[in-house]
Coordinates of C-alpha atoms and ligand atoms in Angstrom, one line a residue:
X6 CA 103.3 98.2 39.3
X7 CA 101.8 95.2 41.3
X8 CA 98.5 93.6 40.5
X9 CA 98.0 94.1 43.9
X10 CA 97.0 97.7 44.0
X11 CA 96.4 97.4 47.9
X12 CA 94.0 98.1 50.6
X13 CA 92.6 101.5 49.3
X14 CA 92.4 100.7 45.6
X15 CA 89.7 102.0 43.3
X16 CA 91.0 106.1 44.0
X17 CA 88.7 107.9 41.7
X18 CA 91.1 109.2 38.8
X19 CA 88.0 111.5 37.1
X20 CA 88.7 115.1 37.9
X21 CA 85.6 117.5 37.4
X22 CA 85.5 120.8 35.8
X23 CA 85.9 121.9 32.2
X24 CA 89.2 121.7 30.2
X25 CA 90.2 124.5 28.3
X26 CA 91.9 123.3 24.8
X27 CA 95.6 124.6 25.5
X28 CA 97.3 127.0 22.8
X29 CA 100.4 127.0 21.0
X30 CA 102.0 123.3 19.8
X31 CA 100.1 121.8 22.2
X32 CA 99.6 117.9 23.3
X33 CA 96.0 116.7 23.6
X34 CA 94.6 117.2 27.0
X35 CA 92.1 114.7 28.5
X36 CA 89.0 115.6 30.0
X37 CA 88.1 113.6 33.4
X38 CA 85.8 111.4 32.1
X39 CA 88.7 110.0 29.6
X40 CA 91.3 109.4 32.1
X41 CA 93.5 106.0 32.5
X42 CA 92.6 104.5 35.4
X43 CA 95.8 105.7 38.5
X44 CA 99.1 105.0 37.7
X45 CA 102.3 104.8 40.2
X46 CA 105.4 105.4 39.0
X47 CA 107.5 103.3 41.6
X48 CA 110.1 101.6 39.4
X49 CA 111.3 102.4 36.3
X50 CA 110.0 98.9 35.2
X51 CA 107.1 100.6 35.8
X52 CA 107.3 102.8 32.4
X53 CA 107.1 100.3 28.6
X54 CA 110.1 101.6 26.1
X55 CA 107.3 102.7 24.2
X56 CA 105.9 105.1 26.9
X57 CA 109.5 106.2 27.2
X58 CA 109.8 107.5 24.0
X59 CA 106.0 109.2 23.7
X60 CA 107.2 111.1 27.3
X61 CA 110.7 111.6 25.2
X62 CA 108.6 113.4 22.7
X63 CA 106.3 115.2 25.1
X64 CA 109.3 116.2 26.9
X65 CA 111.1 117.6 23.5
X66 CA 107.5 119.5 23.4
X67 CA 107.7 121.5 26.8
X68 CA 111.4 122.1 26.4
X69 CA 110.4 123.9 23.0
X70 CA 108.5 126.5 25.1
X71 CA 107.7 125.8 28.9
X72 CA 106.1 128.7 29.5
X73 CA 102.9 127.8 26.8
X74 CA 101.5 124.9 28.7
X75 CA 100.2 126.2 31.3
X76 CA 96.6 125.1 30.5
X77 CA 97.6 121.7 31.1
X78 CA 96.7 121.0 34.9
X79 CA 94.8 124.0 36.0
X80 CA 93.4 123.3 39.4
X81 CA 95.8 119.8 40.0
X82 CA 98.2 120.0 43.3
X83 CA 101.5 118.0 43.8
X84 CA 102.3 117.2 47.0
X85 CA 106.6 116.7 47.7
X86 CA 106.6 114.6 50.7
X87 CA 110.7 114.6 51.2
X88 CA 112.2 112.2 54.0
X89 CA 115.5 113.6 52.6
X90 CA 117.2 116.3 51.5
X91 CA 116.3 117.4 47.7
X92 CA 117.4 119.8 45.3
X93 CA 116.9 119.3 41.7
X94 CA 114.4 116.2 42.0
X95 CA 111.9 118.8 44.6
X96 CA 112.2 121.7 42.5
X97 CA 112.5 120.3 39.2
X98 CA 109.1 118.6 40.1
X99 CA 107.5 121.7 41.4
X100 CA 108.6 124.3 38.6
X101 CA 107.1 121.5 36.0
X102 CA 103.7 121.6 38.2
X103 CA 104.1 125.5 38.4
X104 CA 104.5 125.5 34.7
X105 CA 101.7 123.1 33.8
X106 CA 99.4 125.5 35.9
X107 CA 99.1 123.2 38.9
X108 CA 100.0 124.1 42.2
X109 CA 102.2 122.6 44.7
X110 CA 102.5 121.4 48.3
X111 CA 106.0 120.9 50.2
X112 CA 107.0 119.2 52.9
X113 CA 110.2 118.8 52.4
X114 CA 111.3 119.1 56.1
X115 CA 109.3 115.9 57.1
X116 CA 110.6 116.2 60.7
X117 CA 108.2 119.2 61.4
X118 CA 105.4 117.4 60.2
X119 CA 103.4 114.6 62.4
X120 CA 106.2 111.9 61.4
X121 CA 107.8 113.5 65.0
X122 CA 104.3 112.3 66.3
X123 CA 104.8 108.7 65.1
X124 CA 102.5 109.4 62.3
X125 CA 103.3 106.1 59.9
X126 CA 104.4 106.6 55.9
X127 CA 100.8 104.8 55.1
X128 CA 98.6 107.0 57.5
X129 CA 100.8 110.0 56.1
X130 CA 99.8 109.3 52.0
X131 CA 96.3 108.5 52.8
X132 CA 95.9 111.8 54.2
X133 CA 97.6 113.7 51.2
X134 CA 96.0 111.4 48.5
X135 CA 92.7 112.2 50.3
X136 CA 91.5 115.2 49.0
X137 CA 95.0 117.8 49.5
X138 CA 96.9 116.7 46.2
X139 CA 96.3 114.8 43.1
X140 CA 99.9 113.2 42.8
X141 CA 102.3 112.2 45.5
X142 CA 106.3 112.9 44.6
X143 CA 107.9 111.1 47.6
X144 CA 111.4 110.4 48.6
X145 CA 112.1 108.3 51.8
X146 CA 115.2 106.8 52.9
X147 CA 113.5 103.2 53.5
X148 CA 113.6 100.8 50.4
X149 CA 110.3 99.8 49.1
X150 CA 108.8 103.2 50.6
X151 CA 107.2 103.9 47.4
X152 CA 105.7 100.6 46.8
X153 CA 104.3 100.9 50.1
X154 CA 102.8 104.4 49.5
X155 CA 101.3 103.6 46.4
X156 CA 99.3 100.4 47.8
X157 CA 97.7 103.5 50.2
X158 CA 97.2 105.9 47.3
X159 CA 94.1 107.2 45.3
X160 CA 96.2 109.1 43.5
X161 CA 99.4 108.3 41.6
X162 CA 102.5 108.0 43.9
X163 CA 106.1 109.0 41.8
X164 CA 109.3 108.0 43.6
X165 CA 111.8 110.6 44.2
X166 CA 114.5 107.9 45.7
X167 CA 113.8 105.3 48.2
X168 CA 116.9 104.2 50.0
X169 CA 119.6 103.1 47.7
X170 CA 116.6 100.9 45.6
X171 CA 115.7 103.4 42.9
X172 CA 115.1 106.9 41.5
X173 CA 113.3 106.0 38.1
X174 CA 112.6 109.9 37.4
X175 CA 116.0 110.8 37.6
X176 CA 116.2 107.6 35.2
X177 CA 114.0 109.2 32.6
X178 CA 116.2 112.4 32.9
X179 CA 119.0 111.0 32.4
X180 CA 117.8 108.6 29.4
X181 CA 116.4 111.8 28.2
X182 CA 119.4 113.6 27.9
X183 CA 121.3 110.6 26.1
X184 CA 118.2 110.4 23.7
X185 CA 118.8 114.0 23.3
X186 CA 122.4 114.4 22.7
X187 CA 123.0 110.9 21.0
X188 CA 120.1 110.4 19.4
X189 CA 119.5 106.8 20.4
X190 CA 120.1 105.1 23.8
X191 CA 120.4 101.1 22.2
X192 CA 123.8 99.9 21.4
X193 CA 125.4 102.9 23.3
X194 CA 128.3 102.0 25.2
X195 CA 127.8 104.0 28.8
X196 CA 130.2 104.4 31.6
X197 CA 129.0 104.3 35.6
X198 CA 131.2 105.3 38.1
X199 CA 132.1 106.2 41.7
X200 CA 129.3 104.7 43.8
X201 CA 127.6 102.1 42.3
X202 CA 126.9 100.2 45.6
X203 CA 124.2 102.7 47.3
X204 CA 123.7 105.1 43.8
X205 CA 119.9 104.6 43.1
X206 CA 120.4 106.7 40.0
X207 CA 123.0 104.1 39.4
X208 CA 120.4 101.4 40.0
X209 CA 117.1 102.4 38.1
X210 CA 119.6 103.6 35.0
X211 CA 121.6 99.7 35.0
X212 CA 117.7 98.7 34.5
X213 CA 116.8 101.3 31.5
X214 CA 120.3 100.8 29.7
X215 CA 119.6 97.0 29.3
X216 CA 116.1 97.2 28.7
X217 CA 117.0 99.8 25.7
X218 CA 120.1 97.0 24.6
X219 CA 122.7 99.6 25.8
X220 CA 126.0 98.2 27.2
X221 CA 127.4 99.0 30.6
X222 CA 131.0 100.1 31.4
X223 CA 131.1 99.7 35.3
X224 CA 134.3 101.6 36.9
X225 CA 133.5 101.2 40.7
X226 CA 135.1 102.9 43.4
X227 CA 136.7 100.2 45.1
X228 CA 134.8 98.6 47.7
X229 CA 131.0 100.5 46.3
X230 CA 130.9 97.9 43.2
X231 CA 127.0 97.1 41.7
X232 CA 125.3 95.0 44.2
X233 CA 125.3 91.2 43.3
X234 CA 121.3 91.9 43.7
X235 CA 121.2 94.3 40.8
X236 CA 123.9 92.2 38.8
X237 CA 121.6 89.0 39.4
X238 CA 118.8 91.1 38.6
X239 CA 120.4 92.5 35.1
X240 CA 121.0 89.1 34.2
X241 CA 117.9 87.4 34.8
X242 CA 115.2 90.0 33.0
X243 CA 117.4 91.4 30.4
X244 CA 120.0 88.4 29.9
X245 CA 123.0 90.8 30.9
X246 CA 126.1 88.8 30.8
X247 CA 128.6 90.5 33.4
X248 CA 132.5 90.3 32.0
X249 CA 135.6 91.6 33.4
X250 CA 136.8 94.5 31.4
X251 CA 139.9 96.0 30.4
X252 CA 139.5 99.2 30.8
X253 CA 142.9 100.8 30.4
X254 CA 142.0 103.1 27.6
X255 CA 139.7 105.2 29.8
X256 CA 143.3 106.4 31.2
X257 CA 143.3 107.9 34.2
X258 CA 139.4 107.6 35.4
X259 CA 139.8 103.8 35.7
X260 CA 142.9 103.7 37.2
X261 CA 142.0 102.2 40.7
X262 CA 139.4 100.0 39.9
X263 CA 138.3 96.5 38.4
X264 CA 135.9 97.5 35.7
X265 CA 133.7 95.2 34.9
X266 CA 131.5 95.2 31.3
X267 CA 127.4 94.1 31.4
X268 CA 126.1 93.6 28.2
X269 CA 122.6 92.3 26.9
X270 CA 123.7 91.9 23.7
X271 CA 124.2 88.6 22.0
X272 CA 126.1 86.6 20.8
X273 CA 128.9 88.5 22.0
X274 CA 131.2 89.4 19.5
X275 CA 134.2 87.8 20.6
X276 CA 136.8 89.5 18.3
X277 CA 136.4 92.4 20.8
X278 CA 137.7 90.0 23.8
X279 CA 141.3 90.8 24.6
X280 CA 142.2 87.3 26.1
X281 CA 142.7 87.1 30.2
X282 CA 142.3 90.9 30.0
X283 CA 138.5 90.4 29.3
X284 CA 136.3 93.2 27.2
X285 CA 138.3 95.6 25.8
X286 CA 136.7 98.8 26.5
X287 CA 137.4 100.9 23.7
X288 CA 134.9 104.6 22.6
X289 CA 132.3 105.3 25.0
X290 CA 129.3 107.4 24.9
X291 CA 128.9 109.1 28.0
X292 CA 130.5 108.2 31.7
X293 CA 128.1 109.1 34.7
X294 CA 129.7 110.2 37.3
X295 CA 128.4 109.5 41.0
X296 CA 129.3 111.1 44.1
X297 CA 129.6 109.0 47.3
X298 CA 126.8 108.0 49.1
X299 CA 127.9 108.9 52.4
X300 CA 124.8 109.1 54.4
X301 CA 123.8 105.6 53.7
X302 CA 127.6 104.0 54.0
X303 CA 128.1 101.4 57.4
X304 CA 131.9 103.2 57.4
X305 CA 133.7 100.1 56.3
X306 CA 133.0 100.7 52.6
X307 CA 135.6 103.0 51.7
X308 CA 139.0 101.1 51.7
X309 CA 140.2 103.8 49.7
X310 CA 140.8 107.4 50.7
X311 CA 141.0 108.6 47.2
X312 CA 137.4 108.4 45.5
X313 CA 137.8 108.0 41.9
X314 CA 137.8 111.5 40.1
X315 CA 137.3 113.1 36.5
X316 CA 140.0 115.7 35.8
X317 CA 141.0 117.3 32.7
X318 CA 143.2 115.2 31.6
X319 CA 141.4 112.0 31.9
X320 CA 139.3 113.8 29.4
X321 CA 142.0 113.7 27.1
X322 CA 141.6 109.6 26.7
X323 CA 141.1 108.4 23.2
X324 CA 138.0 106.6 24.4
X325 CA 136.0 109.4 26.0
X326 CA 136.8 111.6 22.5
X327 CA 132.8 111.5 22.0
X328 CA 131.9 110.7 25.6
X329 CA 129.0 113.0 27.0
X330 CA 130.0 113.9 30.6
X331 CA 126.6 113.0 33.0
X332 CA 126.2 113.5 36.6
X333 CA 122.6 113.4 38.4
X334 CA 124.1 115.8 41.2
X335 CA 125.3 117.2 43.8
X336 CA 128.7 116.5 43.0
X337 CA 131.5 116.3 45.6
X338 CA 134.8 116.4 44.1
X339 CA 134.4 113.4 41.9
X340 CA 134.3 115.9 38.5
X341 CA 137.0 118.8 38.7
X342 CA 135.5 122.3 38.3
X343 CA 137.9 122.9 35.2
X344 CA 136.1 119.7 33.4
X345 CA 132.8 122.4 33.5
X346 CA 134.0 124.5 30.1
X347 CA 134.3 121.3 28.5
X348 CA 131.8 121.1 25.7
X349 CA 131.2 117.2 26.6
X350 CA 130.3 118.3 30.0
X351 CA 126.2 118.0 29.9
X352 CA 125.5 117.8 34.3
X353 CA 124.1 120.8 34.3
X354 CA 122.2 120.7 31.0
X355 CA 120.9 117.5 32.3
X356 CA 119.5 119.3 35.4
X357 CA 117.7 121.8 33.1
X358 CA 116.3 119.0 31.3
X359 CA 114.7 117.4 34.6
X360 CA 111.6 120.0 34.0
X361 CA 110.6 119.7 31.0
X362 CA 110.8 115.5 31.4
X363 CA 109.1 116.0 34.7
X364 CA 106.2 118.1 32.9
X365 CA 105.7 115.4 31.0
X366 CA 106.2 112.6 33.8
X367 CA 103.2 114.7 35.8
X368 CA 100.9 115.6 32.8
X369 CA 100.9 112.0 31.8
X370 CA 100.2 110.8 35.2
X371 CA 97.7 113.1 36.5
X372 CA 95.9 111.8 33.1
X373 CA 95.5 115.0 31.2
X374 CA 97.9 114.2 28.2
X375 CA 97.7 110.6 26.6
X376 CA 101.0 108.9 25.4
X377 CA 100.8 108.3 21.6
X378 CA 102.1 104.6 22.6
X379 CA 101.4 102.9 25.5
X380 CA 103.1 99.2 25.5
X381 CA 103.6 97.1 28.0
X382 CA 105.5 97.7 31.4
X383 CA 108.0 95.6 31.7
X384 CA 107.6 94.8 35.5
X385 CA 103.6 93.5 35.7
X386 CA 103.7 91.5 38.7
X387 CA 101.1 89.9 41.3
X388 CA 102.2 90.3 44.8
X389 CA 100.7 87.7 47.8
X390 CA 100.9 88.3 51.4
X391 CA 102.9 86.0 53.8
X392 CA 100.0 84.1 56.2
X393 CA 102.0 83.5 59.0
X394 CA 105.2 83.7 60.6
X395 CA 107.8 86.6 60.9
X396 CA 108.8 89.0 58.0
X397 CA 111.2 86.9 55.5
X398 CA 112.8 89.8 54.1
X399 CA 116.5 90.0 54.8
X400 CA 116.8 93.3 54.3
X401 CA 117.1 96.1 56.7
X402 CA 116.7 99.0 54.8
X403 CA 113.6 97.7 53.5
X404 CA 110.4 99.5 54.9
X405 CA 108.7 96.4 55.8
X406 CA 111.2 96.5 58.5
X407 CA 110.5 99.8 59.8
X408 CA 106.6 100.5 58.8
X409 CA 105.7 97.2 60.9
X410 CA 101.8 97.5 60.8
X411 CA 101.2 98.7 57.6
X412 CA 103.4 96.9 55.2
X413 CA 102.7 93.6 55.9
X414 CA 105.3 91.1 54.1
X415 CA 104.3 90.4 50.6
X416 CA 106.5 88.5 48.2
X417 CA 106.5 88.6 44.6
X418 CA 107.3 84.8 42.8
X419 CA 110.6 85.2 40.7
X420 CA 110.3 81.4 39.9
X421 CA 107.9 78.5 40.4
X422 CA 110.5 75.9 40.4
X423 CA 112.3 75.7 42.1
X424 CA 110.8 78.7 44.0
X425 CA 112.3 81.7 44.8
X426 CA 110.5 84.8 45.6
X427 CA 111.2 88.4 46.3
X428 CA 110.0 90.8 48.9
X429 CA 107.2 92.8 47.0
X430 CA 108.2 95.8 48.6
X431 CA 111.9 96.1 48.3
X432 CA 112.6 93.3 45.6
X433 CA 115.7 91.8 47.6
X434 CA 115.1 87.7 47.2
X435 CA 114.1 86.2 50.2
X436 CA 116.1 83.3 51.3
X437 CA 114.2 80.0 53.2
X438 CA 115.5 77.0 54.4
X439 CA 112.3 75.6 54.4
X440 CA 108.8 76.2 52.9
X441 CA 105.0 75.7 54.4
X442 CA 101.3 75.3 53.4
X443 CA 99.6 77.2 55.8
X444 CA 96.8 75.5 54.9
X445 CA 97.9 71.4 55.4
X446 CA 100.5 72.8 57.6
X447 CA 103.1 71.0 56.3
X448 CA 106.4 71.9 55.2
X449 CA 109.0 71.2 52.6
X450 CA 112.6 71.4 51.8
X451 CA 112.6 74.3 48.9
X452 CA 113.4 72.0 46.0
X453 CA 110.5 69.4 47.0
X454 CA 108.8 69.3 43.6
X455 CA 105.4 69.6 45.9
X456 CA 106.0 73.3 46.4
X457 CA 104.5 74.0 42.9
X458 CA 101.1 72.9 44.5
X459 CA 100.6 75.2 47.4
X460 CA 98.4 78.0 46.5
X461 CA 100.8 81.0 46.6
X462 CA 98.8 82.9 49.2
X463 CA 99.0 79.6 51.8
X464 CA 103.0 80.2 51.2
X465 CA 104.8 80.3 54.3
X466 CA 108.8 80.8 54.7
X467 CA 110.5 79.5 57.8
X468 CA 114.6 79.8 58.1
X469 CA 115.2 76.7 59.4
X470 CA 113.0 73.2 60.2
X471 CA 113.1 74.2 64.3
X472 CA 111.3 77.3 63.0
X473 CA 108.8 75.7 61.4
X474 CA 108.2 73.1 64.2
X475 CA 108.1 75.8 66.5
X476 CA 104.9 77.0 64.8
X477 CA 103.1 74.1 65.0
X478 CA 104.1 72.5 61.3
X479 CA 104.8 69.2 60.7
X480 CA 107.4 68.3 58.1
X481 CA 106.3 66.5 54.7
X482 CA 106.9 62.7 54.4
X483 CA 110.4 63.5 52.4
X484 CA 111.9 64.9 55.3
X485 CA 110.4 63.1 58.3
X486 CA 113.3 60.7 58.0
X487 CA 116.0 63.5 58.3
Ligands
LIG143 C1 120.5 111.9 43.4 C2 119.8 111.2 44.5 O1 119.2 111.8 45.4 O2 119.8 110.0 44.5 N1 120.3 113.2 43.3 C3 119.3 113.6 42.5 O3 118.1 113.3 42.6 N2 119.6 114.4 41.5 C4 122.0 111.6 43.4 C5 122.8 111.9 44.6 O4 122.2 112.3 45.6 O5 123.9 111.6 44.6

């Protein structure tokens, strides 16, 4: 979540009416007048460690008997705004309202609704959030959708996928099921593979993994490796050191591809380094499997025509021994069918598991259960608009690039000095040849040490000096000489 909390802040999160105590092994409920101000859950930075665990435990407390809580939302509404096809995340979503005692609204075929008409994503949420639902599950194929929608919002917004940027549910899933079935999630050694390129499980999961001090085991498909973004990201807020890995003792699964091994822990402990060979991957604790993202490939990606694939007998592998199979589904053919009896096999447990997590993503939200711990998010940041000039964000799948009058570009600061910033909506950095005051109208070559002086909203970002000059800037007395 941003400080900024956007134009139509201050949604009222008090919900009238009396609230019957719930039976059974049942969590405390809130009444209105006790519930947290609105919360968005847009990135999985969003959610502490600590409130990971508590909705861990919540979670554990469903699962024991889902159909005993249904006291917990009485009269609440979800609304499933899908830009995309959905499954699991849509119906896991709406049997956990159904089961909490809420009701549900789907439009999960977004072309028949006004979108056709031109109707913008903002205009869209401030509608739903208005008065027809008290929680927002979105997916959108834009990056930064989310972000976006929850600036609108009254009520709390929870990404279902936005582009290939996140899917920090699916995230909690899927660190659910590892707490379930391992016990622990820090110090595990976890494999990724297939698509890690355009994956937003992929993505949101890198993020958790380091956060918890879990080490990652990537095995691309070649030509979908994890975006430098996400590496540079990885290594900046959790320290993740990326290494080349020798991964010849996951046998046959890693057999076409350079594995590469990201690891927050240190020091490293360099008896485990196998010379040129780099990391030597040896047990693991679970591989995730991910299918090809086809519908958001260019068509150049794929250099191979045979996608990486878990049979049988790459099961066999000394190293996967105690490996939990994980997949956040649909699969392809990237996990045989005969790899289903296996008893390491979990997909489809994990699936299961997406309720009762989800239950306790929406109880939490919607402010009727309070987590035992709350700590602190780990992405708190304040996001300033650009003044002036065109949109500095580089990247076309962002939704700043599509939603033109409603998300005007904002930047988040990554680093005072030298600066570099980040497109608040999408978090891609922004790259500038050249940086202005909107307020003297000067600019500044980005490493000028006078950078650190402009107010951050007076920011301005120009590619190059013409650019600037264009606008009617004039450059600062280090670079008239140039
Ligand atoms: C994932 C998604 O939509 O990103 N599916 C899901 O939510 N379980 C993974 C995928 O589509 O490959």
């Amino acid at each position: 979540m941003t400080q900024d909390t956007g134009p139509d802040d201050g949604g009222d999160p008090e919900r009238g009416g009396e609230v019957r105590p719930v039976t059974g092994d049942a969590p405390q409920v809130l009444s209105g007048a006790e519930a947290p101000a609105v919360r968005h859950l847009v990135s999985i930075d969003d959610v502490s460690i600590e409130e990971m665990h508590a909705l861990f435990r919540l979670a554990d407390r469903f699962a024991s008997d889902p159909r005993a809580f249904a006291d917990t939302c009485p009269g609440f509404i979800s609304a499933s705004l899908f830009y995309e096809p959905s499954t699991r995340t849509r119906l896991s979503f709406e049997s956990a309202m159904l089961r909490l005692g809420g009701g549900v609204l789907t439009a999960a075929e977004m072309t028949s609704s006004s979108v056709v008409k031109g109707e913008s994503l903002a205009d869209t949420i401030r509608v739903v959030g208005g008065g027809y639902a008290d929680a927002i599950v979105l997916r959108h194929p834009s990056e930064g959708a989310a972000r976006l929608a929850a600036r609108y919002s009254p009520v709390p917004v929870i990404n279902a996928g936005d582009g290939s940027l996140e899917h920090p549910t699916q995230t909690l899933c899927d660190l659910y099921n590892l707490h379930v079935e391992r016990g622990k999630i820090e110090g595990l050694d976890v494999v990724l593979a297939g698509d890690l390129k355009y994956s937003r499980t992929v993505h949101s999961f890198a993020y958790a993994l380091a956060r918890f001090g879990a080490n990652i085991v990537c095995v691309p498909q070649a030509g979908l490796e994890l975006p430098d973004y996400v590496v540079e990201r990885l290594h900046e807020e959790f320290q993740v050191e990326p290494m080349r890995a020798d991964a010849r003792r996951l046998g046959n699964l890693a057999s076409n591809s350079d594995a590469v091994y990201l690891t927050p822990q240190k020091p490293h402990q360099l008896s485990l380094f196998t010379d040129a060979r780099g990391w030597e991957v040896q047990s693991v604790d679970a591989v995730y499997m991910t299918r090809p993202q086809t519908e958001r490939h260019s068509g150049s990606e794929l250099t191979d025509t045979t996608y990486l694939r878990l049979e049988k007998r790459a099961m066999a592998a000394e190293s996967l021994r105690d490996a939990v199979v994980m997949h956040p589904l649909p699969r392809r053919d990237e996990i045989s069918d005969e790899v289903d009896a296996d008893p390491r096999s979990i997909y489809f447990k994990q699936a299961a598991r997406g309720v009762p997590i989800r239950m306790a993503i929406l109880s939490w939200l919607l402010g009727r259960v309070p987590l035992e711990s709350a700590g602190e998010p780990h992405g708190q940041q304040a996001s300033y608009g650009v003044p002036m000039g065109p949109n500095p964000c580089p990247n076309p799948s962002c939704i700043s690039r599509t939603e033109t009058r409603h998300a005007e570009p904002r930047f988040t600061i990554l680093e005072r000095e030298p600066l570099r910033v980040a497109c608040a909506y999408c978090t891609r950095e922004l790259s500038h040849a050249v940086i202005g005051c909107s307020r003297s109208r000067i600019f500044h070559a980005p490493e000028a040490g006078t950078i650190r002086l402009i107010l951050p909203e007076h920011l301005v970002f120009f590619e190059d000096e013409e650019a600037a000059l264009g606008a009617g800037f004039r450059p600062a007395a280090s670079l008239a000489g140039h």
